[in-house]
Tab-separated table of C-alpha atoms in Angstrom:
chain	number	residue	atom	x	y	z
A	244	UNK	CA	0.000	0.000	0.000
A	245	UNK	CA	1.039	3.590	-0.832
A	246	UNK	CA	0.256	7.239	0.277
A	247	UNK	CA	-1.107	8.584	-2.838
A	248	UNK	CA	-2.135	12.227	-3.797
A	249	UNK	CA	-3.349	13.328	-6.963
A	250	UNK	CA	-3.845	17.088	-7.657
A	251	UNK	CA	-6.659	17.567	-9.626
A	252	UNK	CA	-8.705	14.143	-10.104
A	253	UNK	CA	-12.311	15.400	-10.374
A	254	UNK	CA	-12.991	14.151	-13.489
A	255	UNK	CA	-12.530	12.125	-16.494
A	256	UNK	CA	-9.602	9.528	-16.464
A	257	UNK	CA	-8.424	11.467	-13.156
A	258	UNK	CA	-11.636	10.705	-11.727
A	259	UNK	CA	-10.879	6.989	-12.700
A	260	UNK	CA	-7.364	7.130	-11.659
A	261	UNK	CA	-8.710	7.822	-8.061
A	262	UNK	CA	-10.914	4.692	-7.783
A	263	UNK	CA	-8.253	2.632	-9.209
A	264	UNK	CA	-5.772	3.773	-6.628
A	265	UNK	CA	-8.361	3.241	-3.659
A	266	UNK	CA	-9.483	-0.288	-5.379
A	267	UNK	CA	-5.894	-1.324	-5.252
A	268	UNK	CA	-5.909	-0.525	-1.074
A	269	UNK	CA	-3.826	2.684	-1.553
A	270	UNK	CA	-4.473	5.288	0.770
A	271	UNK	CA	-5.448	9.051	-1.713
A	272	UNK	CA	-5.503	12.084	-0.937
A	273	UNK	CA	-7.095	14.365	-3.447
A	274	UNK	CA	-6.373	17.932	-3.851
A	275	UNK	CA	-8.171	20.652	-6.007
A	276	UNK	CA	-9.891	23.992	-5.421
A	277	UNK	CA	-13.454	22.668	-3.916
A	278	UNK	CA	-15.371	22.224	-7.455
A	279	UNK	CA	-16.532	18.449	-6.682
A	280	UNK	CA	-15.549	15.947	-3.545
A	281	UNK	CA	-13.042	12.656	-4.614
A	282	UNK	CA	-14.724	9.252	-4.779
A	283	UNK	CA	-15.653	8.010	-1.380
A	284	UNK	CA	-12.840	6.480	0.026
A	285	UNK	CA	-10.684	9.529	-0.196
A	286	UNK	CA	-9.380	12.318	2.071
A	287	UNK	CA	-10.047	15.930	0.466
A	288	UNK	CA	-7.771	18.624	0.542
A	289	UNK	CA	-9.005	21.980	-0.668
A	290	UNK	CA	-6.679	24.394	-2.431
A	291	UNK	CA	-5.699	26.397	-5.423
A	292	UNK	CA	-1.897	24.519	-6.700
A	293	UNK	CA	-1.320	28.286	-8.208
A	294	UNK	CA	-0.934	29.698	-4.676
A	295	UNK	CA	1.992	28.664	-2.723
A	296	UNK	CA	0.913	29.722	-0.030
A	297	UNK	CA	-2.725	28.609	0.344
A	298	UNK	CA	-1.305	25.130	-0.693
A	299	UNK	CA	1.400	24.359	1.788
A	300	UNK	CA	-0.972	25.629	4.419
A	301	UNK	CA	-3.795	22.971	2.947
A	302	UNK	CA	-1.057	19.926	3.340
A	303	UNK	CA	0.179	20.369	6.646
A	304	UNK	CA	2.234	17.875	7.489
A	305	UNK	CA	1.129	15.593	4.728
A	306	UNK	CA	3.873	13.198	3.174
A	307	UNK	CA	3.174	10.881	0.427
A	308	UNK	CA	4.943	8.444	-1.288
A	309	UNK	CA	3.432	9.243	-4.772
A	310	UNK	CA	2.184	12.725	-6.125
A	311	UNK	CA	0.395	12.392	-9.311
A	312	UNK	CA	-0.108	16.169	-10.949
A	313	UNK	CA	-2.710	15.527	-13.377
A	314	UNK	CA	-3.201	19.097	-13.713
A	315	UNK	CA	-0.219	21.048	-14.312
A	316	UNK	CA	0.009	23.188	-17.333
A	317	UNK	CA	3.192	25.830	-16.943
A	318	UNK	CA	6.815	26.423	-15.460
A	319	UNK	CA	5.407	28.838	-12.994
A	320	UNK	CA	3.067	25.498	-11.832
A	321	UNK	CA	5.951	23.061	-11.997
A	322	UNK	CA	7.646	25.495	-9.985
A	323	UNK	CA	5.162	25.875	-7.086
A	324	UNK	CA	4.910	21.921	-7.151
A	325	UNK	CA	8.676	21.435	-6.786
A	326	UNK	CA	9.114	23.824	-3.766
A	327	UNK	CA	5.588	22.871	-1.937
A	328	UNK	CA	6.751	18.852	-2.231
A	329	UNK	CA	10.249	18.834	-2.050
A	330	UNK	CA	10.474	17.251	1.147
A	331	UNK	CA	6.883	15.830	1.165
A	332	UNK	CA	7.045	12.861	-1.482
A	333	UNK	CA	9.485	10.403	-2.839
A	334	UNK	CA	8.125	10.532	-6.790
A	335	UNK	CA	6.437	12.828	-8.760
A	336	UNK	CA	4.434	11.688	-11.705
A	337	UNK	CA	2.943	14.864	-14.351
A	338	UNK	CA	0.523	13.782	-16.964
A	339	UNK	CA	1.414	15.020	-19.833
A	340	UNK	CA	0.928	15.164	-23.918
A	341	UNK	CA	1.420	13.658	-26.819
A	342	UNK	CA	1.670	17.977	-28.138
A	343	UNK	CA	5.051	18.082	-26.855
A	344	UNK	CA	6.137	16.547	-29.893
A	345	UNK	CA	4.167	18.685	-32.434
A	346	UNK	CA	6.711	19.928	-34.827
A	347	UNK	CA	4.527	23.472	-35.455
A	348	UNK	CA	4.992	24.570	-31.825
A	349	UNK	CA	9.216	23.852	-31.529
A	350	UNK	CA	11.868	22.931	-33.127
A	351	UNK	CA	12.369	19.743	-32.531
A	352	UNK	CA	14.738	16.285	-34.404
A	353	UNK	CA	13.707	15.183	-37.942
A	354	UNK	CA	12.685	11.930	-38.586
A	355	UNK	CA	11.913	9.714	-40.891
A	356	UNK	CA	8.579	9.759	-42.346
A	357	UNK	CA	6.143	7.480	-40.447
A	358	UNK	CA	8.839	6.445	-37.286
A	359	UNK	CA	7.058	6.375	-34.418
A	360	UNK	CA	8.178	9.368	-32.019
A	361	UNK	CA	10.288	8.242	-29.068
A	362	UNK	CA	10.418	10.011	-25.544
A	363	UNK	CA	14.226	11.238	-26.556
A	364	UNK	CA	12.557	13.602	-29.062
A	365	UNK	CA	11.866	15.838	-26.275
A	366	UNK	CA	14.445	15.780	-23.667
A	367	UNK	CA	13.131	17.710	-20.557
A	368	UNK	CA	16.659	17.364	-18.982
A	369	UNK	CA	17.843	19.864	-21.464
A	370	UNK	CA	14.956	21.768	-22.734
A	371	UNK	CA	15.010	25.607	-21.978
A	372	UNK	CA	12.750	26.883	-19.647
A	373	UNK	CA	11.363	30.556	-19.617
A	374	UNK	CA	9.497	31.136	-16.626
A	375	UNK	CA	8.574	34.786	-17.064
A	376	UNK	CA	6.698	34.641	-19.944
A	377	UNK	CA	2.489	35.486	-18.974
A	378	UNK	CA	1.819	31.832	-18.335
A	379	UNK	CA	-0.867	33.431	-16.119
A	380	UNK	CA	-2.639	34.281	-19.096
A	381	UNK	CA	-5.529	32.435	-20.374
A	382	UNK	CA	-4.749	33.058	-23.800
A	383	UNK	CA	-1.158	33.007	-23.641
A	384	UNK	CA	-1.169	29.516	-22.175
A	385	UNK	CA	-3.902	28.367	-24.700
A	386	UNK	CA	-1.787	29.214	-27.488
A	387	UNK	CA	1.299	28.034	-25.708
A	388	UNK	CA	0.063	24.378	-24.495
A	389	UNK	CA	2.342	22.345	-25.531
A	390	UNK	CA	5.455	24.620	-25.062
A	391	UNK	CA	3.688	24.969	-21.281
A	392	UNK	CA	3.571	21.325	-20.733
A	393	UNK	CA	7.486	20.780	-22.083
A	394	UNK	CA	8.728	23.444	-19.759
A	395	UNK	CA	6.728	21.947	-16.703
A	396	UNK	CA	8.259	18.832	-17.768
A	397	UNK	CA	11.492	20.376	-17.570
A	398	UNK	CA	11.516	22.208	-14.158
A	399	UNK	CA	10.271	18.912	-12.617
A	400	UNK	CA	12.832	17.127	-14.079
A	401	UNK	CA	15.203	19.131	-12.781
A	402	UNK	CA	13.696	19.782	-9.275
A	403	UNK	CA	15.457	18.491	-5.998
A	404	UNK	CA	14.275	16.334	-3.544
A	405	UNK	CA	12.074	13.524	-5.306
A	406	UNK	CA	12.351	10.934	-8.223
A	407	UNK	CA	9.953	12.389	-11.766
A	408	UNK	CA	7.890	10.518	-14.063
A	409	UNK	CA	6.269	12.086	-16.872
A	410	UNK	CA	3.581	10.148	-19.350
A	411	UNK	CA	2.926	11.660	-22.667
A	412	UNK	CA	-0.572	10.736	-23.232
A	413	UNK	CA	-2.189	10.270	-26.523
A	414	UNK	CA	-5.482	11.813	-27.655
A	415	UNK	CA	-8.241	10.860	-25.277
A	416	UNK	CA	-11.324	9.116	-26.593
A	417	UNK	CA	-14.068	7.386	-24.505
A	418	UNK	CA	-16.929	8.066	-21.639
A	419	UNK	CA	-19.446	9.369	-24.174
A	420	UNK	CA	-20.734	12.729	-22.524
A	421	UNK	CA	-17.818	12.590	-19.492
A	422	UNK	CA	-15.456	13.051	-22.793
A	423	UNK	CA	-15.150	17.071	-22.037
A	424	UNK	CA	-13.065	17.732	-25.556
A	425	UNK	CA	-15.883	17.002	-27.484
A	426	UNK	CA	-13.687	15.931	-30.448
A	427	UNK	CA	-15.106	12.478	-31.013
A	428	UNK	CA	-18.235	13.701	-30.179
A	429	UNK	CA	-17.865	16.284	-33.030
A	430	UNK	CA	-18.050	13.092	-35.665
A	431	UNK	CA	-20.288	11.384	-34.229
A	432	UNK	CA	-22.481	14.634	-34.622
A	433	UNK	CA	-21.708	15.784	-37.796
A	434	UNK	CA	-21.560	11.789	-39.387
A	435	UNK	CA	-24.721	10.800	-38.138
A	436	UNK	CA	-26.285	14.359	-39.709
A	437	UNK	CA	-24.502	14.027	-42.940
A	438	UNK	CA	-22.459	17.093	-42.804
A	439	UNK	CA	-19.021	17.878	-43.933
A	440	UNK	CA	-15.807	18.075	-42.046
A	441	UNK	CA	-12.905	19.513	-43.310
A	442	UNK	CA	-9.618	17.564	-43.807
A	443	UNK	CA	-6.000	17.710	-45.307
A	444	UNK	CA	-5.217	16.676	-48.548
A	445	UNK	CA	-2.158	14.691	-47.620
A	446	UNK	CA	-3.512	13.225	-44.243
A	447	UNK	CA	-0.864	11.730	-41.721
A	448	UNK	CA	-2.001	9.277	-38.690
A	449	UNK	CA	-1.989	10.136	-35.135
A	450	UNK	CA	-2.388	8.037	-32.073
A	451	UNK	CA	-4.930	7.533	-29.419
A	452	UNK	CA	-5.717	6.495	-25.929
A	453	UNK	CA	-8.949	5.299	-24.145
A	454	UNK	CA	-9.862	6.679	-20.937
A	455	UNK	CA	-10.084	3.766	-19.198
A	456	UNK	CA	-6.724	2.437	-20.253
A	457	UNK	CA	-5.029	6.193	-19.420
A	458	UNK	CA	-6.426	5.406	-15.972
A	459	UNK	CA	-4.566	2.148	-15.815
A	460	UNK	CA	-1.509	3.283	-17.067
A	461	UNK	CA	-0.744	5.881	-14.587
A	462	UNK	CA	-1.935	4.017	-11.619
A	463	UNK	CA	0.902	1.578	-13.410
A	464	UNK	CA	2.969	4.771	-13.358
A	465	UNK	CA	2.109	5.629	-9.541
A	466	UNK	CA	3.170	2.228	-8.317
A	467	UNK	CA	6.128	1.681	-10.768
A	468	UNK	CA	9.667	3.128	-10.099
A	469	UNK	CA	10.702	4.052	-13.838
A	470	UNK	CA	11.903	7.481	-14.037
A	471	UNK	CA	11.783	10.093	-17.104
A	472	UNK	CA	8.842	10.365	-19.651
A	473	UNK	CA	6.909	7.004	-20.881
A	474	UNK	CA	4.207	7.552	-24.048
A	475	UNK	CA	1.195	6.251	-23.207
A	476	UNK	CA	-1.010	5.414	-26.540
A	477	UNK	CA	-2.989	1.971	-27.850
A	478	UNK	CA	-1.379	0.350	-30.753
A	479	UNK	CA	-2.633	0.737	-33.842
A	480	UNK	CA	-2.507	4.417	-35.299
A	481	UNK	CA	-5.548	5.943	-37.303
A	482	UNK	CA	-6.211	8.422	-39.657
A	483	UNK	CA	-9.043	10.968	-39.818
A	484	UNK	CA	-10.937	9.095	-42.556
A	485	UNK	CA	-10.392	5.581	-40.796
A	486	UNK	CA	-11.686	7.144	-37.610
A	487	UNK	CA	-14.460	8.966	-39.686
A	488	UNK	CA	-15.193	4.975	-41.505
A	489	UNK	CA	-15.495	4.018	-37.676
A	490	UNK	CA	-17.975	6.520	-36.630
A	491	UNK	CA	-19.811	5.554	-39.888
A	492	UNK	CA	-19.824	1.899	-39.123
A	493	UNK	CA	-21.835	2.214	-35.816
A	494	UNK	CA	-24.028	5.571	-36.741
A	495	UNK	CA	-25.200	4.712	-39.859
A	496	UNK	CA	-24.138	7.796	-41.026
A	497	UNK	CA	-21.825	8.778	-44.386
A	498	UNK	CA	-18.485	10.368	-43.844
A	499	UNK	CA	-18.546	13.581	-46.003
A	500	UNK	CA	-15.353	15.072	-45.678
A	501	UNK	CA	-13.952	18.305	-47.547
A	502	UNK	CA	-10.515	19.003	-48.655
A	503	UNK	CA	-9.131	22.047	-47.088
A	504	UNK	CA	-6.208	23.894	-48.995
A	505	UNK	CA	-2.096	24.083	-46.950
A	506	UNK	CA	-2.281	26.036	-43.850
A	507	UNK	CA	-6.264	26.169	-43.635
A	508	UNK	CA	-7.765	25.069	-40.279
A	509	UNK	CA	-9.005	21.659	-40.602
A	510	UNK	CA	-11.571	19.255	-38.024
A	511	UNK	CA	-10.088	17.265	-35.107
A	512	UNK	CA	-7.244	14.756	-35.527
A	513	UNK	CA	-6.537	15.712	-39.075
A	514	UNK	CA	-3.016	15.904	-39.415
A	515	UNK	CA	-0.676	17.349	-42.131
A	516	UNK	CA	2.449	16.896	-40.033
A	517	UNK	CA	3.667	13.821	-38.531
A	518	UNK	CA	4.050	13.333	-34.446
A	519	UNK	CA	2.393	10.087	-33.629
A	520	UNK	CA	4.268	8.529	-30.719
A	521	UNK	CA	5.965	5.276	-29.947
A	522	UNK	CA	5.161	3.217	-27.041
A	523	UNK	CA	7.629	0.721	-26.993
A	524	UNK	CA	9.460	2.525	-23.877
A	525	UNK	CA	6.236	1.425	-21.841
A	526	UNK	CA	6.035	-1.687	-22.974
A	527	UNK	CA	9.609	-2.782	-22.039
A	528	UNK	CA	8.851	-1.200	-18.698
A	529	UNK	CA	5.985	-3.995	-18.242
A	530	UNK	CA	2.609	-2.124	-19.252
A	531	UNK	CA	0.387	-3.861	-22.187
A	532	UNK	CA	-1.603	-1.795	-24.427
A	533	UNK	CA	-4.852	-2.339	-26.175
A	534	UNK	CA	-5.261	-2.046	-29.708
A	535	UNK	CA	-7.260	1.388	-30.870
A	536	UNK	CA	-9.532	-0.679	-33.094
A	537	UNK	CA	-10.589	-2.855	-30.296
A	538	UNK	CA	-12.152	-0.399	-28.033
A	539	UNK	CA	-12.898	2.053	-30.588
A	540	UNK	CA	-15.826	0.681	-31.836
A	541	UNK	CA	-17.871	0.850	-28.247
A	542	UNK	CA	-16.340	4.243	-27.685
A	543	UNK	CA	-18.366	5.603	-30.460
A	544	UNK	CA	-21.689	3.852	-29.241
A	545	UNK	CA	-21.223	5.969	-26.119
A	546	UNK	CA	-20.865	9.210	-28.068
A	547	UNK	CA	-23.475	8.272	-30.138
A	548	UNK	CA	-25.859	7.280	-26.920
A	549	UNK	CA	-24.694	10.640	-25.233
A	550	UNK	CA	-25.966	12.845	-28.279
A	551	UNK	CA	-29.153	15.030	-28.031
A	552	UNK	CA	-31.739	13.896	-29.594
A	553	UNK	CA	-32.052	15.634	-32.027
A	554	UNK	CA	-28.576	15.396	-33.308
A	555	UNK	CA	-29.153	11.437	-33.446
């Protein structure tokens, strides 16, 4: 048994994460800002991780043997985090992104066309970290997510006084209305209606994750002792039209997509550049992964099920 916290946890795969811990007769300790209690089973610690302050008061004289940030977004963040638990945990785990390797936001190694993306593509050792840029703004940090979520990776990397973990996730998919990105959702919707969504002409595959399985692999990650980041995606990548032909296959729907011209916006998951990761780092660490065509099929039914009605 371990002495778990996870800051954030109130919903989605964090949610999950939380029940999986307490299932496993861990002992969690959930921390967040008030919006909605832990699963039942949990202590509840209420706090804002932005203020230093407010936060070490909230803790105590809390220790843990596991923090898993499921929540943290900028340097400034990773920053708080590394001075406020310094002394108070032996491992830090951050969720993190498969962004970080999106070669539109940094400059980052070639490689060959279709090679799976290794962690050493983004080395948070090394990467520079800029902590005065207005990561307090909304905006800022929206346009800056992945470039937040490298640097946070960075400064907890490099922070004193426990062992760091990060795992890349892939895109999300699963839980039907819990889903809160709304990007499956927006093909189930505009399938099952018969309108368009736009695409790139030379489309490139991307990877994916189900909620469920995100939940298993960082409780994995909470209990393990690996250090460093660890991609965390299902085999089997997909392309927007073989996702869109999934949709399809359980809506009844047509796929009608439309060709968008270089450097026009396109629809979710369509990808003109090439970033899909590799997760042979977590498999030789012990952790099996489903394939994406496997679960996808039932993750559709739920968006489909969640829908309004009149959208079905």
């Amino acid at each position: 048994m371990k002495n778990i916290c996870v800051i954030g946890g109130s919903r989605y795969f964090g949610k999950l994460l939380v029940r999986r811990l307490l299932a496993a007769g861990h002992r969690v300790t959930v921390i967040n800002r008030g919006s909605a209690a832990p699963p039942a089973g949990a202590e509840h610690l209420v706090a804002d991780r932005n203020d230093e302050a407010a936060l070490t008061a909230a803790l105590g004289s809390h220790t843990f043997d596991v923090v898993v940030d499921q929540i943290c977004y900028t340097p400034v963040q990773a920053a708080v985090a590394a001075r406020v638990f310094a002394r108070r945990t032996r491992r830090y785990v951050m969720t993190s992104t498969i962004e970080v390797y999106d070669p539109a936001t940094a400059a980052l190694p070639a490689l060959p066309p279709g090679t799976p993306v290794p962690e050493e593509n983004v080395d948070p050792a090394t990467w520079p970290v800029v902590t005065d840029l207005p990561w307090h703004d909304e905006a800022h940090l929206e346009a800056h997510y992945a470039e937040g979520k490298r640097q946070a990776e960075a400064v907890l990397t490099r922070a004193d006084g426990f062992e760091f973990a990060a795992v890349r996730s892939a895109h999300v998919l699963g839980g039907g209305a819990q889903e809160f990105t709304g990007r499956l959702s927006y093909y189930t919707d505009r399938i099952a209606a018969g309108e368009e969504f736009a695409v790139h002409a030379n489309l490139l595959p991307t990877v994916f994750i189900h909620h469920e399985e995100l939940a298993d692999l960082l409780r994995w990650a909470a209990e393990a002792d690996f250090t460093g980041p660890v991609n965390a995606c299902s085999d089997g990548p997909l392309d927007v039209h073989e996702l869109a032909s999934a949709v399809a296959a359980q809506s009844g729907g047509e796929p009608v997509p439309r060709v968008v011209a270089a450097g026009e916006e396109a629809s979710p998951f369509s990808f003109d550049r090439h970033y899909a990761m590799s997760n042979a780092r977590a498999k030789e660490l012990g952790f099996s992964f489903s394939r994406t065509t496997d679960w996808l099929p039932a993750a559709v039914a739920e968006a489909l099920a969640a829908a309004p009605a009149s959208t079905r």
